[in-house]
PDB file of C-alpha atoms and ligand atoms in Angstrom:
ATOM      1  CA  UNK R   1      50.220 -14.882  50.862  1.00 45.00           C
ATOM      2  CA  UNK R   2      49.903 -18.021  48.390  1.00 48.00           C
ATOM      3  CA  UNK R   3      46.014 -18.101  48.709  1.00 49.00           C
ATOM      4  CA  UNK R   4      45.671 -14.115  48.237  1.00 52.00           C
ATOM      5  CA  UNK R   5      48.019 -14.330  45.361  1.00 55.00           C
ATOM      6  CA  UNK R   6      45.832 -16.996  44.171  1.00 50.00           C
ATOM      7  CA  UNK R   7      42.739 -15.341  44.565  1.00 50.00           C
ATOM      8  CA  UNK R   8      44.413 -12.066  43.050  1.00 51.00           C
ATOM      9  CA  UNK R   9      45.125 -14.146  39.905  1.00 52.00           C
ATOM     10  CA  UNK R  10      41.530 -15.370  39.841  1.00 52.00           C
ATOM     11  CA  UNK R  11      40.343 -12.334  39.983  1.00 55.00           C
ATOM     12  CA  UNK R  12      42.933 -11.042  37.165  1.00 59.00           C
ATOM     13  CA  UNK R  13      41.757 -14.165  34.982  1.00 67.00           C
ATOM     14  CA  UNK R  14      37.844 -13.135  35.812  1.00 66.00           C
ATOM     15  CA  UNK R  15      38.164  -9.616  34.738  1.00 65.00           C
ATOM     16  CA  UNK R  16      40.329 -10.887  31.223  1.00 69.00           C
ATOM     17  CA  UNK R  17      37.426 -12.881  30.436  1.00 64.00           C
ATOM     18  CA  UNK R  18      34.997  -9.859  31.200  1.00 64.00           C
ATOM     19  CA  UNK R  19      36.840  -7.923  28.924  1.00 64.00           C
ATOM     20  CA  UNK R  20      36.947 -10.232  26.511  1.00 65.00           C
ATOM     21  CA  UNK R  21      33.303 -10.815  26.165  1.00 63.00           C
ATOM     22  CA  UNK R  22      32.443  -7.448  26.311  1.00 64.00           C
ATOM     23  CA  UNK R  23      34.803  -7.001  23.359  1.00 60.00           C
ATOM     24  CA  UNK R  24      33.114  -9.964  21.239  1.00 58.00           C
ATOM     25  CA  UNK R  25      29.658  -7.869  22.052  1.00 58.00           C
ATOM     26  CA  UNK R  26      31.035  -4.792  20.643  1.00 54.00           C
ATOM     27  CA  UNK R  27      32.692  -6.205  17.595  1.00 53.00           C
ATOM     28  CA  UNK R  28      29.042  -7.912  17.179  1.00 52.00           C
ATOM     29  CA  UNK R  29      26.900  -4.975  17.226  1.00 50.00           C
ATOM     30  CA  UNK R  30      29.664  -3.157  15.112  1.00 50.00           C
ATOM     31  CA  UNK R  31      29.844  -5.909  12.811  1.00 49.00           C
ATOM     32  CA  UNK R  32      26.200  -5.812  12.599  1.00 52.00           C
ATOM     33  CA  UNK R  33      25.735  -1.833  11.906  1.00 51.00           C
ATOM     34  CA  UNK R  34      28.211  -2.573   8.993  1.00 54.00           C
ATOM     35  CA  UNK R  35      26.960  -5.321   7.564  1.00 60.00           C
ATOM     36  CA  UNK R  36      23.555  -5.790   8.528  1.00 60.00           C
ATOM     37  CA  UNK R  37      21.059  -5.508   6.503  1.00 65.00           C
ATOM     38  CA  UNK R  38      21.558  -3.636   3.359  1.00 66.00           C
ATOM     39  CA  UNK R  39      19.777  -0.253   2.943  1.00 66.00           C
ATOM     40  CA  UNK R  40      19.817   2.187  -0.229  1.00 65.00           C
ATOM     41  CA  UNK R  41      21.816   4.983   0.839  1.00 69.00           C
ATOM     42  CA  UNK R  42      21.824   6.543  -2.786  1.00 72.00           C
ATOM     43  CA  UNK R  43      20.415  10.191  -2.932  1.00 84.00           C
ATOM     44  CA  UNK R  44      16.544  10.098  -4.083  1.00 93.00           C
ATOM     45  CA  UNK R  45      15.671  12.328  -6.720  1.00 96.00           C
ATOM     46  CA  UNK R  46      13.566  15.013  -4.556  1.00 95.00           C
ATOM     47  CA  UNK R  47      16.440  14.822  -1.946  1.00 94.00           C
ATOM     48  CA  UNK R  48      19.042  16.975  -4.734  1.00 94.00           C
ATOM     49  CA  UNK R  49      18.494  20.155  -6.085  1.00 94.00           C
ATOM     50  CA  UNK R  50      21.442  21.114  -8.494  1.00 93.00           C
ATOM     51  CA  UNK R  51      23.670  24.046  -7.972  1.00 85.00           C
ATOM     52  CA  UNK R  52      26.147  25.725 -10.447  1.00 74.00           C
ATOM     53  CA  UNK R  53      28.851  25.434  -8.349  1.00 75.00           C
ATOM     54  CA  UNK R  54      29.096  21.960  -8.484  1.00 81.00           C
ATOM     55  CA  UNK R  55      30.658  20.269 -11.769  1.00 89.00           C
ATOM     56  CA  UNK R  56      28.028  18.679 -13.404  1.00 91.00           C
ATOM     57  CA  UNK R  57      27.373  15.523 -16.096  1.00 95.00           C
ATOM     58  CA  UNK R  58      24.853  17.254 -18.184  1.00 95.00           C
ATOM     59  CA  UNK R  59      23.309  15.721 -21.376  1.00 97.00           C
ATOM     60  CA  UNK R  60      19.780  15.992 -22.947  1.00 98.00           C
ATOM     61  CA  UNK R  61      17.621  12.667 -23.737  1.00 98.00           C
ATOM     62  CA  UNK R  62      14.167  12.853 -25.046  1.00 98.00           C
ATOM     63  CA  UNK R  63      10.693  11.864 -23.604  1.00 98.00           C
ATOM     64  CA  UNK R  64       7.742  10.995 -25.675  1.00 98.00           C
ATOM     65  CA  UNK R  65       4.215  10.532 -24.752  1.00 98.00           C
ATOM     66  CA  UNK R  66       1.015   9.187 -26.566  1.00 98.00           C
ATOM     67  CA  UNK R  67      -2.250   8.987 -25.822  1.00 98.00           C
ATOM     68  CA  UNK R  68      -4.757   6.845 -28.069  1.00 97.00           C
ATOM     69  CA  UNK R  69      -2.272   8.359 -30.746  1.00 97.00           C
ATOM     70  CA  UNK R  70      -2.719  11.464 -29.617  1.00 98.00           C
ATOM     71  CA  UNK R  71       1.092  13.160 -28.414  1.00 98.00           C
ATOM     72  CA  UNK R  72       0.650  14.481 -24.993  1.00 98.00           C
ATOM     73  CA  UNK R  73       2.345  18.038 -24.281  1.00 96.00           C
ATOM     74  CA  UNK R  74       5.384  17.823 -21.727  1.00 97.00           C
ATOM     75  CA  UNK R  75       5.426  21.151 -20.190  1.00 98.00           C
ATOM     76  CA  UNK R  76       8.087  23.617 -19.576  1.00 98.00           C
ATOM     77  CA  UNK R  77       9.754  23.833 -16.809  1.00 98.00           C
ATOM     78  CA  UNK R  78       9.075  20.253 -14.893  1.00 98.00           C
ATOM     79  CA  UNK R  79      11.662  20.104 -11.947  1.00 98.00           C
ATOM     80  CA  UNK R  80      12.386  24.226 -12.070  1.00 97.00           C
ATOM     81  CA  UNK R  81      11.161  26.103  -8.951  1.00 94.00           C
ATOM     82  CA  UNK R  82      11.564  28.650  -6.597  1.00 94.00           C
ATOM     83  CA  UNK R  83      13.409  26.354  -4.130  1.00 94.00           C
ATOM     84  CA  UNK R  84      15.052  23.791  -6.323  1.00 96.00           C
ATOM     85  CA  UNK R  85      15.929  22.970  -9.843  1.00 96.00           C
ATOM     86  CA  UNK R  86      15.911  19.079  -9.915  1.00 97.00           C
ATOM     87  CA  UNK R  87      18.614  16.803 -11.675  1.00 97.00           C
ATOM     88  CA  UNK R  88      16.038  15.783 -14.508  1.00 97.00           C
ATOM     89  CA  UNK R  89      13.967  19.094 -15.375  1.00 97.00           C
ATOM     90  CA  UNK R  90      12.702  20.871 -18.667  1.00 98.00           C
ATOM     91  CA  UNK R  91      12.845  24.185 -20.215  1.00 97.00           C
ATOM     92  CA  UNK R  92      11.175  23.723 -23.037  1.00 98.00           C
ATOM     93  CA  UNK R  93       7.872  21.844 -24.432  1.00 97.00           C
ATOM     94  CA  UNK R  94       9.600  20.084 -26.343  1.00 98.00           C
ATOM     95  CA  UNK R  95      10.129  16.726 -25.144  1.00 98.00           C
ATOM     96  CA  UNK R  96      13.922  17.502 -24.421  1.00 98.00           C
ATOM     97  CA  UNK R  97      15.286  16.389 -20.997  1.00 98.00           C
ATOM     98  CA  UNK R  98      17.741  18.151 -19.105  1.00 97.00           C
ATOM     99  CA  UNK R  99      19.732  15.483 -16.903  1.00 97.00           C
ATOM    100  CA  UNK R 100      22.338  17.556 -14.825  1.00 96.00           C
ATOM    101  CA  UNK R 101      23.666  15.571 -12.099  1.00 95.00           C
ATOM    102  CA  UNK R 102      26.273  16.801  -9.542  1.00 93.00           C
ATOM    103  CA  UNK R 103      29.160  15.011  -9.138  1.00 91.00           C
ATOM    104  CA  UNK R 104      28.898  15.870  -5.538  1.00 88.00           C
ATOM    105  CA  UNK R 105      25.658  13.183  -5.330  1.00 89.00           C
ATOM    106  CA  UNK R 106      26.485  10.838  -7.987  1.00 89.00           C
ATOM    107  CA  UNK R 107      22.456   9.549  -8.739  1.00 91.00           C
ATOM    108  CA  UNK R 108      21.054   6.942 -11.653  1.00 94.00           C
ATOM    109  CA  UNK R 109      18.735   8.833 -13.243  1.00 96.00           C
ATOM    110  CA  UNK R 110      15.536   6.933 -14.351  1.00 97.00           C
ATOM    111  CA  UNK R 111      12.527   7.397 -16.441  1.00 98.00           C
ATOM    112  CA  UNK R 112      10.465   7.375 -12.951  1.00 98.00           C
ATOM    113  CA  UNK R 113      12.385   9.667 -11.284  1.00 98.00           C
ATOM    114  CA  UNK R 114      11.069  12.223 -14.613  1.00 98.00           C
ATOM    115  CA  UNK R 115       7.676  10.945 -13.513  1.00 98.00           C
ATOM    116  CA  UNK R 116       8.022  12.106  -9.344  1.00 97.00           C
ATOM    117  CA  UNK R 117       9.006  15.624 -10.608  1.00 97.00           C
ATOM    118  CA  UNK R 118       6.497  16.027 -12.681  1.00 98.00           C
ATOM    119  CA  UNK R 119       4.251  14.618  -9.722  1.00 97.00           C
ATOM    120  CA  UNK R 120       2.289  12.726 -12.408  1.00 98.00           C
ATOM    121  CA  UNK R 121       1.754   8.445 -13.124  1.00 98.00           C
ATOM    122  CA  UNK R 122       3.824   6.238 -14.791  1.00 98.00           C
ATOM    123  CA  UNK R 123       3.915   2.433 -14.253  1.00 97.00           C
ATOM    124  CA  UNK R 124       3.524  -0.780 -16.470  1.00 97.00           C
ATOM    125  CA  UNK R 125      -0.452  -0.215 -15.340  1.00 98.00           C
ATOM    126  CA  UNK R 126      -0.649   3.503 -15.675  1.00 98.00           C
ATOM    127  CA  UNK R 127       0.442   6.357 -18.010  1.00 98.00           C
ATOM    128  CA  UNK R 128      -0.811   9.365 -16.399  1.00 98.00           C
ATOM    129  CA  UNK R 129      -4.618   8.840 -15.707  1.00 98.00           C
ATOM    130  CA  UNK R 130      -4.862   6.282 -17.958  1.00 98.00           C
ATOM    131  CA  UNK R 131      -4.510   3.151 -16.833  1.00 98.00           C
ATOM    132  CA  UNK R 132      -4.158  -0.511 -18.546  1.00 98.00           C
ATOM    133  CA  UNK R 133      -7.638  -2.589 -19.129  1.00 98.00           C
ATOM    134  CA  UNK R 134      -8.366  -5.539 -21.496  1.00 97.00           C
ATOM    135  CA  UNK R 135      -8.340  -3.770 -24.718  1.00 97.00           C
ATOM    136  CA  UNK R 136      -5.262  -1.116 -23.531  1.00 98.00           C
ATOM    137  CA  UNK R 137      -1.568  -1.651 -23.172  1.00 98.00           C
ATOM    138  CA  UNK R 138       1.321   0.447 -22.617  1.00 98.00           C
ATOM    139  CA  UNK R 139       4.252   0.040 -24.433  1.00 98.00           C
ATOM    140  CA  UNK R 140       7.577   1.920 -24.157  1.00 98.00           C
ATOM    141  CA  UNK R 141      10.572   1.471 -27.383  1.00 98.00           C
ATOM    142  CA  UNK R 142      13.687   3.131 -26.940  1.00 98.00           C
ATOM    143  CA  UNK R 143      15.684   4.730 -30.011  1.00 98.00           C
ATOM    144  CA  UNK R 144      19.209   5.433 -29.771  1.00 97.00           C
ATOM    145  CA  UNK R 145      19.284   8.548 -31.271  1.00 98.00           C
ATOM    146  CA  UNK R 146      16.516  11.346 -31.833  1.00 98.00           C
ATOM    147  CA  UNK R 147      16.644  10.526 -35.461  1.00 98.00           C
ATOM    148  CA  UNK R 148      16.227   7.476 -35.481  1.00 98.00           C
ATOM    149  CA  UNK R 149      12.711   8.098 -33.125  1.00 98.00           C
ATOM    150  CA  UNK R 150      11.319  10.716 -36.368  1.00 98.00           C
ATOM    151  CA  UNK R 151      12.548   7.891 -38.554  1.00 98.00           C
ATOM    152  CA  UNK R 152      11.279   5.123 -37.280  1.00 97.00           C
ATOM    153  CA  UNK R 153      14.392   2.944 -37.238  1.00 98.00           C
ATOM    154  CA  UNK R 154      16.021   0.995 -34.633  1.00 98.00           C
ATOM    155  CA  UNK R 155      13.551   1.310 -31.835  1.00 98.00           C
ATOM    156  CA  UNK R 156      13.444  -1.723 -29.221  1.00 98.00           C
ATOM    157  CA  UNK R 157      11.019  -2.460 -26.793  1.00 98.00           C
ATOM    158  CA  UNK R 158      11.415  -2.441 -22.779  1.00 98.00           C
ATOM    159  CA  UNK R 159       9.681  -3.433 -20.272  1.00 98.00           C
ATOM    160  CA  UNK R 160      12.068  -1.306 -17.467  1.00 97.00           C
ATOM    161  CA  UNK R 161       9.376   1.185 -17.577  1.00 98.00           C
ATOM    162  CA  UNK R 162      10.125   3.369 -14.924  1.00 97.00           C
ATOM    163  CA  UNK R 163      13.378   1.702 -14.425  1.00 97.00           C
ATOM    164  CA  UNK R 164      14.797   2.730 -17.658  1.00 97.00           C
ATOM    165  CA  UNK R 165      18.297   4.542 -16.572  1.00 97.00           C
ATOM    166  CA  UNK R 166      19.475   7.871 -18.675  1.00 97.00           C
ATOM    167  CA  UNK R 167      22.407   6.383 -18.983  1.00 96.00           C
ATOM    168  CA  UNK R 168      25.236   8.888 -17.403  1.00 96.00           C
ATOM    169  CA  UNK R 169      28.325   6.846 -18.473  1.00 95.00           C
ATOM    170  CA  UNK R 170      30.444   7.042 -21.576  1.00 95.00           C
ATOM    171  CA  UNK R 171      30.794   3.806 -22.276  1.00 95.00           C
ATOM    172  CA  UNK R 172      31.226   4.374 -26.294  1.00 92.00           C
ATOM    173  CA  UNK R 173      33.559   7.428 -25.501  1.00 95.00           C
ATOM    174  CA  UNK R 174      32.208   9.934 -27.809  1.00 94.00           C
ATOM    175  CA  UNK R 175      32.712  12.351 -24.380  1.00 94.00           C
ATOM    176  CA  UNK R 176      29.093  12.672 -23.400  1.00 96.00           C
ATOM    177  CA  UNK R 177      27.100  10.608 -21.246  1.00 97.00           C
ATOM    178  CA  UNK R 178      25.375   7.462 -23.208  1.00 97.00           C
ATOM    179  CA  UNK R 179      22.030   8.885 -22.457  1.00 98.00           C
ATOM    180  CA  UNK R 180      22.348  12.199 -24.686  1.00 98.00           C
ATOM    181  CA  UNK R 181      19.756  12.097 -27.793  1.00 98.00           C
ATOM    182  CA  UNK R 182      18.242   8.923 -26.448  1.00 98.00           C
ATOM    183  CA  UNK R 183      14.599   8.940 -26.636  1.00 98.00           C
ATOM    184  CA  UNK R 184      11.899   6.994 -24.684  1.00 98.00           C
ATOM    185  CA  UNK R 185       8.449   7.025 -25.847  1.00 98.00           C
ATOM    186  CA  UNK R 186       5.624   5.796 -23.786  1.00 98.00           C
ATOM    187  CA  UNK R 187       2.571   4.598 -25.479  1.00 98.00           C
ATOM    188  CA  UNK R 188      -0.924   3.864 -24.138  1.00 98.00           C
ATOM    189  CA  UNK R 189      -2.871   2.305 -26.860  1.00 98.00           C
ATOM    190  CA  UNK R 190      -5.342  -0.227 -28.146  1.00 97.00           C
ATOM    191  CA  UNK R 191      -4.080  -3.432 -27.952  1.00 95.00           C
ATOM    192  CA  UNK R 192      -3.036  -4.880 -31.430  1.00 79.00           C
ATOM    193  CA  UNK R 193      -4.884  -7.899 -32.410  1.00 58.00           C
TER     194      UNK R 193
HETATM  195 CA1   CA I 201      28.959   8.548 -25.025  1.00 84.98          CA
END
């Protein structure tokens, strides 16, 4: 009775460990779909198409292109189809952005992402089919405010390029997203000597 007893608590002791083992495994591979390694899980701009019964942060910056000096049309309607209105689009050929993005699928909205709607080329190397050489550059400013892009003032440089964010906070509290009546223009020029 002593030895069975015995072997019955061995056995007990055997299977605790068992358990326990199996239990660091499966807090391991847990532990490792949490917080292994780090993936973008953000919504990509293609992936959205905005619907009217969502509430929506819309505001309006501005895109400008030019060629060799040349302004390059932005048409109507980038982003609008059939199947999907995008949350960066245009109506008009104007230059004016629409950014509408559902609160639903929270997104940063870039100057790229304007670019894969579009379906047309915009790096540090490449504005549309042109692309940089030894005597061409791109450059991209930034104005605050439309009026300060038809006067001139208060432009800055970036080199985000495509990374430039439409800013969708409202950080100065004015109640509109940061981004409204900003205006990016994209140059591809001779280089200045
Ligand atoms: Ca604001």
């Amino acid at each position: 009775m002593v030895g069975e007893d015995a072997a019955a608590a061995a056995g007990g002791g055997l299977m605790k460990w068992l358990l326990l083992l199996s239990g660091i495994a499966l807090v391991s591979i847990t532990a490792y779909g949490i917080y292994g390694p780090e993936t973008d899980t953000s919504p990509k701009i293609l992936d959205v198409c905005v619907t009217h019964s969502d509430s929506i942060n819309h505001y309006h910056p501005w895109l400008f292109i030019e060629i060799n000096g040349n302004a390059v049309n932005i048409p109507t309607d980038v982003g609008v189809t059939q199947e999907c209105m995008y949350a960066i689009h245009t109506h008009s050929g104007d230059g004016k952005l629409h950014v509408e993005i559902p609160s639903s699928n929270p997104m940063k909205i870039k100057v790229s992402d304007f670019f894969t709607v579009w379906d047309k080329e915009f790096n540090e190397n490449q504005l549309l089919d042109y692309t940089v050489d030894e005597d061409h550059e791109i450059v991209m400013t930034v104005f605050p405010t439309k009026e300060d892009y038809m006067n001139g003032t208060n432009g800055v440089i970036s080199t985000d390029f495509g990374n430039h964010v439409f800013s969708s906070v409202d950080a100065d509290g004015d109640g509109i997203a940061d981004g409204d009546d900003t205006v990016v223009l994209i140059e591809y020029k001779s280089k200045e000597n």
